[in-house]
PDB file of C-alpha atoms in Angstrom:
ATOM      1  CA  MET A  17       3.325  28.675   9.439  1.00  0.00           C
ATOM      2  CA  ASN A  18       6.545  29.247  12.210  1.00  0.00           C
ATOM      3  CA  ASP A  19       5.800  26.008  14.527  1.00  0.00           C
ATOM      4  CA  GLY A  20       8.756  23.948  13.119  1.00  0.00           C
ATOM      5  CA  THR A  21       6.362  22.196  10.765  1.00  0.00           C
ATOM      6  CA  ARG A  22       8.259  23.548   8.097  1.00  0.00           C
ATOM      7  CA  SER A  23      12.077  23.573   8.622  1.00  0.00           C
ATOM      8  CA  GLU A  24      13.747  22.180   6.429  1.00  0.00           C
ATOM      9  CA  ASP A  25      17.091  21.404   8.685  1.00  0.00           C
ATOM     10  CA  SER A  26      15.225  19.149  11.902  1.00  0.00           C
ATOM     11  CA  ASP A  27      16.017  16.167  11.811  1.00  0.00           C
ATOM     12  CA  PRO A  28      13.353  14.357  10.145  1.00  0.00           C
ATOM     13  CA  THR A  29      11.896  12.092  12.874  1.00  0.00           C
ATOM     14  CA  GLU A  30      11.152  14.791  15.293  1.00  0.00           C
ATOM     15  CA  ARG A  31       9.738  17.419  13.042  1.00  0.00           C
ATOM     16  CA  MET A  32       7.329  14.253  12.410  1.00  0.00           C
ATOM     17  CA  ALA A  33       6.952  14.392  15.134  1.00  0.00           C
ATOM     18  CA  ARG A  34       6.302  17.637  15.800  1.00  0.00           C
ATOM     19  CA  ILE A  35       3.534  17.530  13.405  1.00  0.00           C
ATOM     20  CA  LEU A  36       1.907  14.637  14.143  1.00  0.00           C
ATOM     21  CA  ALA A  37       1.801  16.120  17.031  1.00  0.00           C
ATOM     22  CA  ALA A  38      -0.555  19.784  16.027  1.00  0.00           C
ATOM     23  CA  TYR A  39      -2.922  17.875  14.299  1.00  0.00           C
ATOM     24  CA  GLY A  40      -4.789  16.404  17.419  1.00  0.00           C
ATOM     25  CA  PRO A  41      -6.224  17.719  19.995  1.00  0.00           C
ATOM     26  CA  THR A  42      -5.218  17.937  23.258  1.00  0.00           C
ATOM     27  CA  GLY A  43      -6.868  19.175  26.795  1.00  0.00           C
ATOM     28  CA  ALA A  44     -10.264  19.900  26.500  1.00  0.00           C
ATOM     29  CA  ALA A  45      -9.597  20.802  22.540  1.00  0.00           C
ATOM     30  CA  PRO A  46     -12.147  23.691  22.109  1.00  0.00           C
ATOM     31  CA  GLY A  47     -10.815  24.245  19.457  1.00  0.00           C
ATOM     32  CA  TRP A  48     -11.810  20.774  17.568  1.00  0.00           C
ATOM     33  CA  THR A  49     -15.087  21.681  18.503  1.00  0.00           C
ATOM     34  CA  ILE A  50     -15.198  24.926  15.905  1.00  0.00           C
ATOM     35  CA  TRP A  51     -13.207  22.688  13.479  1.00  0.00           C
ATOM     36  CA  ILE A  52     -15.853  19.781  13.710  1.00  0.00           C
ATOM     37  CA  ASP A  53     -18.544  22.776  13.043  1.00  0.00           C
ATOM     38  CA  ALA A  54     -16.684  23.734   9.812  1.00  0.00           C
ATOM     39  CA  CYS A  55     -16.366  20.214   8.557  1.00  0.00           C
ATOM     40  CA  ALA A  56     -20.288  19.837   9.079  1.00  0.00           C
ATOM     41  CA  THR A  57     -20.503  23.378   8.115  1.00  0.00           C
ATOM     42  CA  ALA A  58     -18.524  22.571   4.070  1.00  0.00           C
ATOM     43  CA  LEU A  59     -21.191  19.937   3.111  1.00  0.00           C
ATOM     44  CA  ARG A  60     -23.489  23.022   2.615  1.00  0.00           C
ATOM     45  CA  GLU A  61     -20.919  25.392   1.823  1.00  0.00           C
ATOM     46  CA  PRO A  62     -18.618  26.322  -1.016  1.00  0.00           C
ATOM     47  CA  THR A  63     -16.523  28.941   0.463  1.00  0.00           C
ATOM     48  CA  MET A  64     -16.054  26.883   3.970  1.00  0.00           C
ATOM     49  CA  ARG A  65     -15.209  23.912   1.695  1.00  0.00           C
ATOM     50  CA  ARG A  66     -12.679  25.518   0.255  1.00  0.00           C
ATOM     51  CA  SER A  67     -10.955  27.082   2.995  1.00  0.00           C
ATOM     52  CA  LEU A  68     -10.902  23.320   4.887  1.00  0.00           C
ATOM     53  CA  ARG A  69      -9.189  21.539   1.321  1.00  0.00           C
ATOM     54  CA  THR A  70      -6.376  25.031   1.555  1.00  0.00           C
ATOM     55  CA  MET A  71      -5.904  24.079   4.867  1.00  0.00           C
ATOM     56  CA  ASP A  72      -5.994  20.035   4.753  1.00  0.00           C
ATOM     57  CA  LYS A  73      -3.816  20.474   1.307  1.00  0.00           C
ATOM     58  CA  ARG A  74      -1.131  22.515   3.573  1.00  0.00           C
ATOM     59  CA  TRP A  75      -0.983  19.963   6.412  1.00  0.00           C
ATOM     60  CA  CYS A  76      -0.395  17.374   3.480  1.00  0.00           C
ATOM     61  CA  ALA A  77       2.285  18.974   2.671  1.00  0.00           C
ATOM     62  CA  ALA A  78       4.379  19.591   5.118  1.00  0.00           C
ATOM     63  CA  LEU A  79       3.186  16.008   6.192  1.00  0.00           C
ATOM     64  CA  GLN A  80       4.466  14.842   2.683  1.00  0.00           C
ATOM     65  CA  ALA A  81       7.893  17.130   2.965  1.00  0.00           C
ATOM     66  CA  ALA A  82       8.985  15.543   6.065  1.00  0.00           C
ATOM     67  CA  ILE A  83       8.204  11.931   4.624  1.00  0.00           C
ATOM     68  CA  GLU A  84      10.470  12.935   2.042  1.00  0.00           C
ATOM     69  CA  ALA A  85      12.887  14.428   3.734  1.00  0.00           C
ATOM     70  CA  GLY A  86      13.677  11.180   6.045  1.00  0.00           C
ATOM     71  CA  VAL A  87      13.232   8.965   3.107  1.00  0.00           C
ATOM     72  CA  GLN A  88      16.322  11.289   1.495  1.00  0.00           C
ATOM     73  CA  THR A  89      18.291  11.115   4.618  1.00  0.00           C
ATOM     74  CA  GLY A  90      17.718   7.614   5.088  1.00  0.00           C
ATOM     75  CA  ASP A  91      15.721   7.909   8.126  1.00  0.00           C
ATOM     76  CA  PHE A  92      12.929   6.540   6.861  1.00  0.00           C
ATOM     77  CA  THR A  93      11.595   3.989   3.924  1.00  0.00           C
ATOM     78  CA  CYS A  94       8.660   4.998   2.347  1.00  0.00           C
ATOM     79  CA  PRO A  95       8.736   4.085  -1.250  1.00  0.00           C
ATOM     80  CA  GLU A  96       5.156   6.290  -1.724  1.00  0.00           C
ATOM     81  CA  PRO A  97       5.029   9.055   0.123  1.00  0.00           C
ATOM     82  CA  ALA A  98       2.252  10.855  -1.397  1.00  0.00           C
ATOM     83  CA  ALA A  99       0.365   7.688  -0.028  1.00  0.00           C
ATOM     84  CA  SER A 100       1.309   7.546   2.957  1.00  0.00           C
ATOM     85  CA  VAL A 101      -0.294  10.626   3.849  1.00  0.00           C
ATOM     86  CA  SER A 102      -3.483  10.282   2.584  1.00  0.00           C
ATOM     87  CA  ARG A 103      -3.078   6.842   5.077  1.00  0.00           C
ATOM     88  CA  ILE A 104      -2.094   8.970   8.105  1.00  0.00           C
ATOM     89  CA  SER A 105      -4.448  11.826   7.105  1.00  0.00           C
ATOM     90  CA  ALA A 106      -7.740   9.308   6.443  1.00  0.00           C
ATOM     91  CA  MET A 107      -6.132   7.232   9.823  1.00  0.00           C
ATOM     92  CA  LEU A 108      -5.570  10.460  12.095  1.00  0.00           C
ATOM     93  CA  ASP A 109      -9.172  12.136  11.110  1.00  0.00           C
ATOM     94  CA  GLY A 110     -10.694   8.663  11.984  1.00  0.00           C
ATOM     95  CA  LEU A 111      -8.970   8.710  15.524  1.00  0.00           C
ATOM     96  CA  THR A 112      -9.452  12.208  16.377  1.00  0.00           C
ATOM     97  CA  ILE A 113     -12.952  12.599  15.502  1.00  0.00           C
TER      98      ILE A 113
END
C-alpha cells in the first residue's frame, strides 16, 4: 500500500487526516456498494469473512500506528491507542453505512 497512510516520516496529523479520508466513500462511491455486499456475504461465507477481517486489521494497524506516532511526537494525547482505534473504527463504520 503506497497511498501515504503508512509513511513513517510524515507529520502525524497529516497522516491521520489521510488515513481517515481514505476510509469513507466520496462522490458516487461505487466501490462502497461492493463493500456493503461483501459485508453481507461475509455473514455466510467464511472465506469472505477472513478476507474482510484481514483488510480491517490492516486498516486498524495503520490507524493505530498513526495515533502512536502522534503520541510519540506530542501531537496527540491518547492513553489507549488500541481502544481509540476500536472506537474510531466503529464510529466510522456507523457513519459511512
